[in-house]
Structures are given as structure tokens and as C-alpha cells.
CSV table of C-alpha atoms and ligand atoms in Angstrom, one decimal:
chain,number,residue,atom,x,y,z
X,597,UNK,CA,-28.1,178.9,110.0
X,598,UNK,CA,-31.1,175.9,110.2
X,599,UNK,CA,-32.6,176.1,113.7
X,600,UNK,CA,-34.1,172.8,115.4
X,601,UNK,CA,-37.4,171.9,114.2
X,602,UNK,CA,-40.4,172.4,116.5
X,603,UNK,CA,-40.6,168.5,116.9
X,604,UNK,CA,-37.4,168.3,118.0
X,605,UNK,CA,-36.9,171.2,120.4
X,606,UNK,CA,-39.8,169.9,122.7
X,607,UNK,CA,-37.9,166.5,122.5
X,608,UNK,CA,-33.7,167.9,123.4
X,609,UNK,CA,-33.2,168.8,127.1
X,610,UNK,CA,-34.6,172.0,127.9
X,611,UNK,CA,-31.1,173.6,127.5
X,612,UNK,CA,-30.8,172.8,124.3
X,613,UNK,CA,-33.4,174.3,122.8
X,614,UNK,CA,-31.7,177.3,121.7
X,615,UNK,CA,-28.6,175.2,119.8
X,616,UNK,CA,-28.1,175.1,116.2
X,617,UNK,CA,-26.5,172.8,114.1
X,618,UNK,CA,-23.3,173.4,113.3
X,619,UNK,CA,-22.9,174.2,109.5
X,620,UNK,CA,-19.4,175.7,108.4
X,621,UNK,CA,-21.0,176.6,105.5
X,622,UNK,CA,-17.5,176.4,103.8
X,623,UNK,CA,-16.9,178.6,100.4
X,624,UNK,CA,-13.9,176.2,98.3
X,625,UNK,CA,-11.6,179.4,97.7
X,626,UNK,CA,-8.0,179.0,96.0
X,627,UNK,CA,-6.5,180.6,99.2
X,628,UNK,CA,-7.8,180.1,102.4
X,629,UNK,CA,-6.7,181.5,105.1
X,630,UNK,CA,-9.6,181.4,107.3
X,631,UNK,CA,-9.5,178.1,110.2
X,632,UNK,CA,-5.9,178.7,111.5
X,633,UNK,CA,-4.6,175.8,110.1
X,634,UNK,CA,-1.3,175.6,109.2
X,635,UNK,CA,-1.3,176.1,105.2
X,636,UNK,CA,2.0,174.2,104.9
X,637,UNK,CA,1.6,170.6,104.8
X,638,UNK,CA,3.7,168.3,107.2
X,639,UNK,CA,7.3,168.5,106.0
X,640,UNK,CA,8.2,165.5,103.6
X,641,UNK,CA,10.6,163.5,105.8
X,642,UNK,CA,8.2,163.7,109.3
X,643,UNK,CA,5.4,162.4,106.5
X,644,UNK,CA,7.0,159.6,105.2
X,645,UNK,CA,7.5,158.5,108.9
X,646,UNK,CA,4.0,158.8,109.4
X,647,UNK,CA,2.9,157.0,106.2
X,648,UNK,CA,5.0,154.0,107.5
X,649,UNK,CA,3.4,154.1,110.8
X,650,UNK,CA,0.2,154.2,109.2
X,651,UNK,CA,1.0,151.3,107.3
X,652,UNK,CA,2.3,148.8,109.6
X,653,UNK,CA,-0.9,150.0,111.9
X,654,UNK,CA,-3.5,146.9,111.7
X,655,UNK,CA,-6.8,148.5,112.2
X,656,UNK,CA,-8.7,145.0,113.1
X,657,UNK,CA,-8.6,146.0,117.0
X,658,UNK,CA,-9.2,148.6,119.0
X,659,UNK,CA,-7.0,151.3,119.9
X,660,UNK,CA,-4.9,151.7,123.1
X,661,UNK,CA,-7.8,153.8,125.3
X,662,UNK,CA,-4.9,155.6,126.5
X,663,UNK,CA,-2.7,156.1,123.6
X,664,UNK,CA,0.5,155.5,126.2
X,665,UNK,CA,3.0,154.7,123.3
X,666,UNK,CA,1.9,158.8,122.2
X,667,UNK,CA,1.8,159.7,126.2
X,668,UNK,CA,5.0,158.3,126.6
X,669,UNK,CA,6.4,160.3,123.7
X,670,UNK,CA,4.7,163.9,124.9
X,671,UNK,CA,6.0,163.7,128.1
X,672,UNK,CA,9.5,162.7,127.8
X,673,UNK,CA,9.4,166.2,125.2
X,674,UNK,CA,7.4,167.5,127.9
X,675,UNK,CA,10.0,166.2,130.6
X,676,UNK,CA,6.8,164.9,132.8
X,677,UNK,CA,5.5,161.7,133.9
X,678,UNK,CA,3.0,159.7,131.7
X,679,UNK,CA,0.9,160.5,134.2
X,680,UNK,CA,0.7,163.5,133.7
X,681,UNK,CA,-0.1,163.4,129.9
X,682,UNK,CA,-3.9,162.9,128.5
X,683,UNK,CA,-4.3,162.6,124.7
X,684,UNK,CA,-7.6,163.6,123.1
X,685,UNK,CA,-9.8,163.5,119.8
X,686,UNK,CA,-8.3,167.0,119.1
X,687,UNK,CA,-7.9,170.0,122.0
X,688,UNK,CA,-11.7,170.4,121.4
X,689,UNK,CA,-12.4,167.0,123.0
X,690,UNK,CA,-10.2,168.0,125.7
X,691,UNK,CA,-12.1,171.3,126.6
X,692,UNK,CA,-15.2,169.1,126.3
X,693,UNK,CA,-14.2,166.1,128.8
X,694,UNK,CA,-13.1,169.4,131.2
X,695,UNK,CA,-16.2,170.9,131.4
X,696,UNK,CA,-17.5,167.4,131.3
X,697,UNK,CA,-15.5,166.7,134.7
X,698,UNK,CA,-15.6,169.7,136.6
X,699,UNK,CA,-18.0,171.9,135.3
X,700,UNK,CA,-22.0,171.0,135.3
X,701,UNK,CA,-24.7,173.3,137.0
X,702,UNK,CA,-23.7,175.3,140.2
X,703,UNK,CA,-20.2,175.5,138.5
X,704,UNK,CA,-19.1,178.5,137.2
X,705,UNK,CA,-16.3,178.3,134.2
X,706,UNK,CA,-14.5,182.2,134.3
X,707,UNK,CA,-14.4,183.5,130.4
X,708,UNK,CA,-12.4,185.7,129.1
X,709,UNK,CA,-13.7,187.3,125.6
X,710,UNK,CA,-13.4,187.6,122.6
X,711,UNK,CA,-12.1,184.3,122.6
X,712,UNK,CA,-12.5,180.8,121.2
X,713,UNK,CA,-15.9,180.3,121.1
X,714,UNK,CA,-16.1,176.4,121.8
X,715,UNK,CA,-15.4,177.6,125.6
X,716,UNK,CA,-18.8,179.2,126.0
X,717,UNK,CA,-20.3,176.3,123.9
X,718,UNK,CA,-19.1,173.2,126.0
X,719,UNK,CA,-20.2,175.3,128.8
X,720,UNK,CA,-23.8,175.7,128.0
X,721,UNK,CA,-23.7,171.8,127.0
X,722,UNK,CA,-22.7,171.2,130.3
X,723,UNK,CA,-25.0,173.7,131.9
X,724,UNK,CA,-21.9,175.3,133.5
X,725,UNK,CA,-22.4,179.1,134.7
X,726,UNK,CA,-20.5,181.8,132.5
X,727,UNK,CA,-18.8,184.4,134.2
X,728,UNK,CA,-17.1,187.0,131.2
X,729,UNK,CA,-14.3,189.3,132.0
X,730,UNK,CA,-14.1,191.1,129.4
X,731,UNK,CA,-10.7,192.0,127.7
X,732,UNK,CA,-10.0,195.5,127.2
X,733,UNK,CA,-11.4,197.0,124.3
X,734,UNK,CA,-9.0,198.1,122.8
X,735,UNK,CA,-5.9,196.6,123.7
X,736,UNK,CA,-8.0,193.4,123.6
X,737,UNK,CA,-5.7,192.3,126.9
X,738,UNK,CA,-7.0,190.4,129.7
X,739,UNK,CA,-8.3,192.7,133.1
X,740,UNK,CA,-5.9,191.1,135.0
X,741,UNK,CA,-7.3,192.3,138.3
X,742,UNK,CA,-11.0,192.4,137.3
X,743,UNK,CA,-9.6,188.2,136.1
X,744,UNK,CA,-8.0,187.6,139.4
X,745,UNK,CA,-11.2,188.4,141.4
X,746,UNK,CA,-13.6,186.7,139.2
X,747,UNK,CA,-10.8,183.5,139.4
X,748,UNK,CA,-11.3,183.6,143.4
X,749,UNK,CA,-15.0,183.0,142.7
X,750,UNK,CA,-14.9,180.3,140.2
X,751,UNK,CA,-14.6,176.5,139.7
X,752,UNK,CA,-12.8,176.9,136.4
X,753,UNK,CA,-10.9,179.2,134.6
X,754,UNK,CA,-9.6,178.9,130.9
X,755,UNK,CA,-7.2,181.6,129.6
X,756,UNK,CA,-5.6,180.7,125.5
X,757,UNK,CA,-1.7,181.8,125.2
X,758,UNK,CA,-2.2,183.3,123.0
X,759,UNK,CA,-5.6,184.0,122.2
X,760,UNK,CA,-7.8,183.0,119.4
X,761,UNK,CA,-8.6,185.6,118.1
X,762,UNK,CA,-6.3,188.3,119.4
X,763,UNK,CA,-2.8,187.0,119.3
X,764,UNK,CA,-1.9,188.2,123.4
X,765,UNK,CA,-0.4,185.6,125.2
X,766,UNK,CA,-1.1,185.5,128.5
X,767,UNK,CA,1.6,186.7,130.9
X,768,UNK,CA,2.6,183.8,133.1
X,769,UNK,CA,2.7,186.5,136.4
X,770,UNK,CA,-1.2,186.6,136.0
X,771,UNK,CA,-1.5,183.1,135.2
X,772,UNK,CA,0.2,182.3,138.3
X,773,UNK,CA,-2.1,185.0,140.0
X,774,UNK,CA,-5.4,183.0,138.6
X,775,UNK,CA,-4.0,179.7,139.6
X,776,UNK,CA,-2.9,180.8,143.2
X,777,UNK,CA,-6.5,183.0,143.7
X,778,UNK,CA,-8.9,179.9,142.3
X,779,UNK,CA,-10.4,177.4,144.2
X,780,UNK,CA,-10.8,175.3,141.4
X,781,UNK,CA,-9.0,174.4,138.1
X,782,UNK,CA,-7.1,176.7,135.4
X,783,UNK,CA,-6.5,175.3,131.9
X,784,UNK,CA,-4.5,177.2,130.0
X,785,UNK,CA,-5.2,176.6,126.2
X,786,UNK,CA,-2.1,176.9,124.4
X,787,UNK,CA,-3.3,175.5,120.9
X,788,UNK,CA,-0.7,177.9,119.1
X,789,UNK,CA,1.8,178.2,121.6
X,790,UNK,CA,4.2,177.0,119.1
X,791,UNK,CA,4.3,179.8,117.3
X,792,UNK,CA,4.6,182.3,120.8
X,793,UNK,CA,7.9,183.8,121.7
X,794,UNK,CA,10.3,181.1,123.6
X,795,UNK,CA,9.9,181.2,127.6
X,796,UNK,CA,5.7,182.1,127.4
X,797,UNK,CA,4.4,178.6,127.8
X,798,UNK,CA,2.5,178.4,131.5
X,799,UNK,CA,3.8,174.8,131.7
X,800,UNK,CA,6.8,176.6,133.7
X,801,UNK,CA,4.1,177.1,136.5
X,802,UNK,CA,3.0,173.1,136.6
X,803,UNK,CA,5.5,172.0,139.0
X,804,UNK,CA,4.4,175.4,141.3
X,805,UNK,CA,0.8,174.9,140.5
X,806,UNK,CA,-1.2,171.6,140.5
X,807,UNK,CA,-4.6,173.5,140.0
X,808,UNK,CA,-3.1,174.2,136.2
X,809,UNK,CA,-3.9,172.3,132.8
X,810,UNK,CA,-2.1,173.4,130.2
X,811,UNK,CA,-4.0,172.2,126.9
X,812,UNK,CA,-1.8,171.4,123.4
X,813,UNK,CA,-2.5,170.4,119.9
X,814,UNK,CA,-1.1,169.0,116.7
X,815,UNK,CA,-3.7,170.6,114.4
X,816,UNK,CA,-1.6,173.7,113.9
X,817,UNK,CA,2.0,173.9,114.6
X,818,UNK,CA,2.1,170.0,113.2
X,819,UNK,CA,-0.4,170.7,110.5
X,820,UNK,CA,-2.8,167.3,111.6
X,821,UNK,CA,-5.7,169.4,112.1
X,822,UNK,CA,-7.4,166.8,110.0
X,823,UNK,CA,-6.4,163.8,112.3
X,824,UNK,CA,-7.6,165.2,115.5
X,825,UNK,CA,-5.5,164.7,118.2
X,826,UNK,CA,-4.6,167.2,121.1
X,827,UNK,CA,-3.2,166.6,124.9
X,828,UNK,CA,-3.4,167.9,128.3
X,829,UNK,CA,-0.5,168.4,131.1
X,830,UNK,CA,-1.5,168.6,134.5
X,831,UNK,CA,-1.3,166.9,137.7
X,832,UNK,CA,-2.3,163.0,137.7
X,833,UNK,CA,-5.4,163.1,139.8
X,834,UNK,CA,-6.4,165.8,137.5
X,835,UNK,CA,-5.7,163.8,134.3
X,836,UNK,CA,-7.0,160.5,136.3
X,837,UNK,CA,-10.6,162.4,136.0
X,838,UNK,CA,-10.4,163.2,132.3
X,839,UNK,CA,-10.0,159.6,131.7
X,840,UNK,CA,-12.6,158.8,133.6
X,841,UNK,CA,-14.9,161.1,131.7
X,842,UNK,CA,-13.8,160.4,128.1
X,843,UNK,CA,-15.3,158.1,125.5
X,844,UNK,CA,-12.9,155.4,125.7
X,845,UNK,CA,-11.6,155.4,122.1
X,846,UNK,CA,-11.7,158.4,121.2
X,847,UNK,CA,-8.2,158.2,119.7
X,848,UNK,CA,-8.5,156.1,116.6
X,849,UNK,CA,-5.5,153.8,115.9
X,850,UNK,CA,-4.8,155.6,113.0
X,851,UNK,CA,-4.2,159.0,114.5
X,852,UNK,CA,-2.0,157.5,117.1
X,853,UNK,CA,0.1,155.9,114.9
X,854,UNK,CA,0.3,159.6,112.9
X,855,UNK,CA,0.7,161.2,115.8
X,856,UNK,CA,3.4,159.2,117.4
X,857,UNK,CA,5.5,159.6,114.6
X,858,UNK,CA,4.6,163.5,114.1
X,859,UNK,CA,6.1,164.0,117.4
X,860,UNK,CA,8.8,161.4,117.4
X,861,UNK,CA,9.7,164.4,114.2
X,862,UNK,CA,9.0,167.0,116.1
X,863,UNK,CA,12.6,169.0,114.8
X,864,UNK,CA,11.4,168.4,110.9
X,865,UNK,CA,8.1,171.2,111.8
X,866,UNK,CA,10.6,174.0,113.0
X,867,UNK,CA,11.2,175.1,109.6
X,868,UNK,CA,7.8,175.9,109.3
X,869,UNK,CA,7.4,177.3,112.4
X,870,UNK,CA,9.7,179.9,111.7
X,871,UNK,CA,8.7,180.5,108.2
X,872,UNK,CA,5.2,181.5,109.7
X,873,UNK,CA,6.5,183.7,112.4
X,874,UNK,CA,8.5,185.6,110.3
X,875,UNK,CA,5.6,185.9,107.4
X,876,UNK,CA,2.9,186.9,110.6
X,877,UNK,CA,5.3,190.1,111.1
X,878,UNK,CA,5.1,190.7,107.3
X,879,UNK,CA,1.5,190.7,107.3
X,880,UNK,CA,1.4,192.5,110.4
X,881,UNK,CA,3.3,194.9,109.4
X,882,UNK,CA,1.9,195.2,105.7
X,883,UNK,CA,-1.5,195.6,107.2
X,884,UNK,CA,-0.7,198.4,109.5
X,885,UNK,CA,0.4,200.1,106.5
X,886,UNK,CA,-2.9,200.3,104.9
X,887,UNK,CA,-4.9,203.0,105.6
X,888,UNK,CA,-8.1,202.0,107.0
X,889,UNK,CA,-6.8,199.3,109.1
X,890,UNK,CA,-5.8,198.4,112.4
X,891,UNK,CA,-3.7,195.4,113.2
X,892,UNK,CA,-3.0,194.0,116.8
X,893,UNK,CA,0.4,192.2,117.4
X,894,UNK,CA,-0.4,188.7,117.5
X,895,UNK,CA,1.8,185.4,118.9
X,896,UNK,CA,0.0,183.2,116.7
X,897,UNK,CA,-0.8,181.7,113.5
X,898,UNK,CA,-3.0,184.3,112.6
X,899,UNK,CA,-3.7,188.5,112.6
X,900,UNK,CA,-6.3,190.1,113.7
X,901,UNK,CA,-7.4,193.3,111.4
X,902,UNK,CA,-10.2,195.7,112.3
X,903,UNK,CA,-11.6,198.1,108.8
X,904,UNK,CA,-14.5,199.8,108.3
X,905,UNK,CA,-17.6,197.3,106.2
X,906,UNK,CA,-15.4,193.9,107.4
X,907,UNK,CA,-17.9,191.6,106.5
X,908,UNK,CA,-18.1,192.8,102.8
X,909,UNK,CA,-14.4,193.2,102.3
X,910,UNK,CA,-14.7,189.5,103.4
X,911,UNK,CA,-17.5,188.5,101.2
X,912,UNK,CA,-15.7,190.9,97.9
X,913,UNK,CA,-12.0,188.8,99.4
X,914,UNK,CA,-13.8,185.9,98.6
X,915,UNK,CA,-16.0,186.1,95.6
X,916,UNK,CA,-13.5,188.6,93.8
X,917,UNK,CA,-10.1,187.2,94.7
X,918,UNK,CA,-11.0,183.7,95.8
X,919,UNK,CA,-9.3,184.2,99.7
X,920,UNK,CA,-11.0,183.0,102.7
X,921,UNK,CA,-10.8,184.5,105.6
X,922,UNK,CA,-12.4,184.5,109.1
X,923,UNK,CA,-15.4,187.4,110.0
X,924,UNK,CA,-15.9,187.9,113.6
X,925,UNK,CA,-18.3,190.9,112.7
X,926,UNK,CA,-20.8,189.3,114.7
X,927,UNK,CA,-19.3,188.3,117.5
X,928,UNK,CA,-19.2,191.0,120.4
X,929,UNK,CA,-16.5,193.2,121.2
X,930,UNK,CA,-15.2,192.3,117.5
X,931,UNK,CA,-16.9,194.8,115.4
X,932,UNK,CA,-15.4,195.1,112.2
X,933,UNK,CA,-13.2,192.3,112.8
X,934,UNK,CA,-11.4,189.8,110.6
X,935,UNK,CA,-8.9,187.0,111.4
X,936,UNK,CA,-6.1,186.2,108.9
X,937,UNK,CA,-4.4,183.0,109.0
X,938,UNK,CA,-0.6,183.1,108.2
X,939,UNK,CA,-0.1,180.9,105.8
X,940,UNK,CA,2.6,180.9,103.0
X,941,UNK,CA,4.1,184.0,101.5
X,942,UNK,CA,2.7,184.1,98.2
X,943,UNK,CA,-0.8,183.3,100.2
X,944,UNK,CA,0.2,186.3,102.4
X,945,UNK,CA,0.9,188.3,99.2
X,946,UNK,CA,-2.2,188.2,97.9
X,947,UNK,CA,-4.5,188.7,100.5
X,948,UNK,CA,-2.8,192.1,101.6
X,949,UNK,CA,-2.6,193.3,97.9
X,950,UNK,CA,-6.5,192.7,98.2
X,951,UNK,CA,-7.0,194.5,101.4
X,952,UNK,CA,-4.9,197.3,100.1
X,953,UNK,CA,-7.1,197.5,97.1
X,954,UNK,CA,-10.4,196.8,98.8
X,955,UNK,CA,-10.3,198.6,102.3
X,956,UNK,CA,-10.0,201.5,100.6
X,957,UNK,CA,-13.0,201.0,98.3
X,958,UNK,CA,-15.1,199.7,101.3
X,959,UNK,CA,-14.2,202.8,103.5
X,960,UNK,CA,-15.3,205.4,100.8
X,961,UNK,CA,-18.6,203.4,100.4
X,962,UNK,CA,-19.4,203.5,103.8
X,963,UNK,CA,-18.8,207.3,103.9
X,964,UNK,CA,-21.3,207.4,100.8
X,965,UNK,CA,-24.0,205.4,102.4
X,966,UNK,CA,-23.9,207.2,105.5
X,967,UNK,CA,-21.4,204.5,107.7
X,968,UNK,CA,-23.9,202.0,108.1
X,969,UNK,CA,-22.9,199.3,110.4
X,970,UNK,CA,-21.4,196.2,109.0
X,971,UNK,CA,-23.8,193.3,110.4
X,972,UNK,CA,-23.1,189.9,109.8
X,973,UNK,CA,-25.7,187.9,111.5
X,974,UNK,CA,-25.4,184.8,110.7
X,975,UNK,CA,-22.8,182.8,112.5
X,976,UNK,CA,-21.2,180.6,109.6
X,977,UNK,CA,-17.9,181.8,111.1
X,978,UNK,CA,-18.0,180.5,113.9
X,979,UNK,CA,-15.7,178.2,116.3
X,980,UNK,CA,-12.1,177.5,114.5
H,1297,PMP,N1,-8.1,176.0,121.3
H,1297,PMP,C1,-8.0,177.1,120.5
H,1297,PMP,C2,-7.7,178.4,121.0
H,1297,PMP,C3,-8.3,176.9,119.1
H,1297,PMP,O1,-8.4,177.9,118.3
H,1297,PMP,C4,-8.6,175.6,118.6
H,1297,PMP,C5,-9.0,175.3,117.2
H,1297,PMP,N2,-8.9,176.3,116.3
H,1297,PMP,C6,-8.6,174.6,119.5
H,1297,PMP,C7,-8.3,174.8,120.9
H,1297,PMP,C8,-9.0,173.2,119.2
H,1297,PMP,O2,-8.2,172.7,118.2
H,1297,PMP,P1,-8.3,171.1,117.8
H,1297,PMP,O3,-9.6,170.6,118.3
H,1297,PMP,O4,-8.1,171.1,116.3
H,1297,PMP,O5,-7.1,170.5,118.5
């Protein structure tokens, strides 16, 4: 990936010397399976709604800073108080205008990896201390005392129910333990908690808790990743801040409109819900049946699959088949590593009759040559 030139790293602030520019570097493949989007499109009826919104949207003024016709919507679904109820340019914005608010130097944001990486990069944007707890290697769960302790230290935590890239949701006894032992805030990022078993979601603690933000999206489970719109539950003062913080429109009138309607249709995306969760234990279980790989359970939108040479049987999944997928070869504790979006079943078909064909291939070559380490250094992977 293209580093800052010379020129311009002695003319960034000093902590942002080290950044490079973000280049997906995105492969067009037939299937791809590899930004945990939701690979079904919004349902026909919930889109027709939204094309009429779009259409009687005039796009002469300015948008609502506030998007309060949305708010309004989220949290009588939500059964809070518009108060209670941010909108944002996507979840991402909303982890952003978080650190924005109560991170910044002397603050320490608790990380838990692997996890979405966006957390440790708004951080460092924000020049916001790090502290990792590291999951458990193997089970890839939280440490929840090892959490707890590091919590009681902190200004911020963020935990993801479930987790991008391990699937664990968080158990909503040791959420309850973070909130209760920090001093600061806890956002709970729960970006595919659509997809998680009923009765995990830690917005059951927000009446009990008003140190908790529990963060939301539309860019999966109501497949409008591309309008970029995500929201935040917490307690007013909390959300009073991240108003205060936020580039003031943000929301585009467009995406309102879309996303108003979206949720106003909120029943017509249960199909597809349930079609995914019931295709993520097929690949689950189809994975786990190929020699060569481990699978972890997953509550998400996605699987995560470990097998010897990952980064190639990425790069031959690609180039030979034509499926994208996500490698997190590089990033630590994810050796070997791949993510696999869920997405429809013939999409699912194909990319385990690959991986039953290539894994196999990959694992007798790296006996050959001696087990040489997969190492994919470069970080096109990154982020969704
Ligand atoms: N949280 C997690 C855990 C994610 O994986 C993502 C995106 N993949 C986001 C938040 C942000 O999503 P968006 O900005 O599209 O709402």
C-alpha cells in the first residue's frame, strides 16, 4: 500500500506520519463474499418504498442536521426517547465522533482484539491511548476478568456483539461487569446484531446503565451499506455530546429519506435475515467438515476459517474461481485466517466446493515446501 510522500509527512501532524492511504484495492470477482455486506439486495416491496421516498425528496436544501423524522422512527422500534437516538454517516462515523468526544491524549480507549480494526484507527487519529486485552487464542473469547480490570482503568471501552471477525457475542453478564467497573463510557458495537440469537442485544442493560452506547447499522442486516447510515442508543447527555462533535450534515437528505423508509419496512428484511442464519450454519458446518480447517461458531453475517497457506487459498479462490473473500493473515492473533461472508446459498455453494478442493491442495504444498508461513503483508484487507 502507497505510503505518504516525504513532502507530505513533514507537513501531517506528527502522529500521522506513519498513516497510509486507504486503498481497498478491490479484485471485481463474480462472488464476493469478502466486506460483510449483506449479498441480498433490499427485499422488493421495502425498495419500492424507498424509491418513492427518494423521489418526493427535494434535494435543493439541506438536510435535517439531526435526521429526527429517522430518530423518531429508531426509537419508537427501539422503545426510547428521541433523545436518546443519534444517526450517523454509517456506524463508522459514529465510532469516529466517540473517540472524537471522549477520547483524545491522556484517554485510554480499552481494545479488545482481533477485532474491527477502525477501533484502533480512530484511536490513533484521535491520539487516544490503546490498551489490548487480548481474546483468547483459541477460543478467540473475550478475558473477561483480564477485560474487567483493564475497564476499571479506562475512559472508554468498545466491545462488538458479536465480533468482526470472530462471530462471539458478548455475554451481556460481562458487559454489565465492564459498564459497572468503568469510569468512563462503554459502546457496545452491535453492527450485526441482527443476525445474533434473540435476547443478546446489550440494549437490555441501557435503562440499568447510562455509561453504555450501544452502536447499530443499516449497512448489513438492511443491506444500505452503500447509503451509509448507522445510529447510536445511549443516554441524552451522552448523545447531546456526539452532536456536538459531528459535522453537521453528515446525513445527506437522500439517505434519510432511504433510511426512513428502510426502517419504517423493517418486517420486509426478516426473510433475509433468516435465510442468512440458516445458510451461516451450513457453511459452518460444511467447513468443519473439511479437513484442514477450523471453523469458530459465529452470530454473524460471516465465518471465520483458519487453514494452513490462507493467503494463497485466498488469492487461488479468487483468480481460479472468481470468489472474494476476506484475509486476515496479517493481522495478529489471526494467522491463517480468512472471513467468509454469508451470502446466498448458491454463493455459499461454491465457495465451500472450492475450499474443499483447494485446502487440501494448499495443505500438501505446504508439507512439500517445508510449512512455510503464510505472510500477507500488505494490508489491502483491511477495515470492513
Ligand atoms: N462495526 C463493525 C464491527 C463493522 O464490521 C462495521 C463495518 N463492517 C462497522 C461497525 C461500520 O459499518 P458502517 O460504517 O457501514 O455502518
Amino acid at each position: 500500500m502507497a505510503q505518504l510522500s516525504e513532502r507530505v509527512k513533514a507537513l501531517v501532524q506528527p502522529h500521522l506520519r506513519t498513516l497510509e492511504p486507504y486503498d481497498p484495492n478491490f479484485t471485481p470477482t463474480h462472488v464476493n463474499l469478502s466486506a460483510n455486506e449483506n449479498t441480498y439486495d433490499v427485499p422488493a416491496p421495502a425498495r419500492a418504498l424507498i424509491d418513492a421516498a427518494l423521489a418526493a425528496t427535494p434535494t435543493n436544501r439541506y438536510p435535517d442536521p439531526m435526521s429526527n423524522d429517522l430518530r423518531d422512527e429508531l426509537a419508537a422500534w427501539h422503545g426510547v426517547a428521541r433523545e436518546n437516538v443519534i444517526a450517523g454517516n454509517g456506524g463508522d462515523e459514529l465510532l469516529y465522533n466517540f473517540l472524537l468526544a471522549f477520547g483524545g491524549p491522556g484517554r485510554t480507549l480499552v481494545n479488545v482484539p482481533p477485532t474491527f480494526s477502525e477501533y484502533a484507527f480512530f484511536a490513533s487519529l484521535t491520539q487516544t491511548g490503546v490498551h489490548d486485552v487480548w481474546r483468547d487464542p483459541e477460543t478467540f473469547l473475550p478475558q473477561a476478568d483480564e477485560l474487567v480490570a483493564a475497564a476499571g482503568e479506562a475512559s472508554l471501552v468498545i466491545l462488538t456483539s458479536p465480533n468482526n471477525p470472530t462471530g462471539d457475542v458478548a455475554p451481556l453478564e460481562l458487559v454489565a461487569r465492564v459498564c459497572d467497573a468503568c469510569p468512563g463510557l462503554v459502546m457496545v458495537d452491535e453492527a450485526y446484531g441482527e443476525f445474533a440469537a434473540a435476547g443478546t442485544s446489550a440494549e437490555a442493560l441501557l435503562a440499568e446503565h447510562d455509561n453504555l452506547l450501544v452502536l447499530h447499522t443499516l449497512s448489513k442486516a438492511f443491506a444500505l451499506a452503500g447509503a451509509r447510515c448507522g445510529y447510536v442508543i445511549a443516554a441524552p447527555d451522552v448523545i447531546d455530546a456526539l452532536a456536538a462533535v459531528r459535522q453537521i450534515y453528515s446525513v445527506n437528505v437522500l439517505t434519510q429519506a432511504a433510511a426512513l423508509a428502510a426502517v419504517r419496512a423493517r418486517a420486509e428484511f426478516d426473510a433475509t435475515v433468516e435465510k442468512i442464519v440458516s445458510e451461516r450454519s451450513h457453511v459452518y458446518e460444511s467447513l468443519a467438515r473439511v479437513e484442514g480447517v477450523r471453523v469458530w461458531p459465529s452470530e454473524g453475517n460471516f465465518v471465520l476459517a483458519r487453514m494452513a497457506g490462507a493467503s494463497r487459498v485466498r488469492e487461488r479462490l479468487r483468480d481460479e474461481r472468481s470468489i472474494l473473500v476476506r484475509d486476515f493473515s496479517y493481522a495478529p492473533g489471526l494467522a491463517d485466517c480468512l472471513r467468509i461472508t454469508v451470502g446466498t446459498p448458491e454463493e455459499n455453494d461454491a465457495v465451500i466446493e472450492a475450499l474443499s478442493e483447494i485446502v487440501p491442495e494448499e495443505a500438501a504444498r505446504a508439507v512439500a515446501t517445508g510449512n512455510e508461513p503464510a505472510c500477507a503483508t500488505n494490508k489491502e484487507d483491511q477495515d470492513d
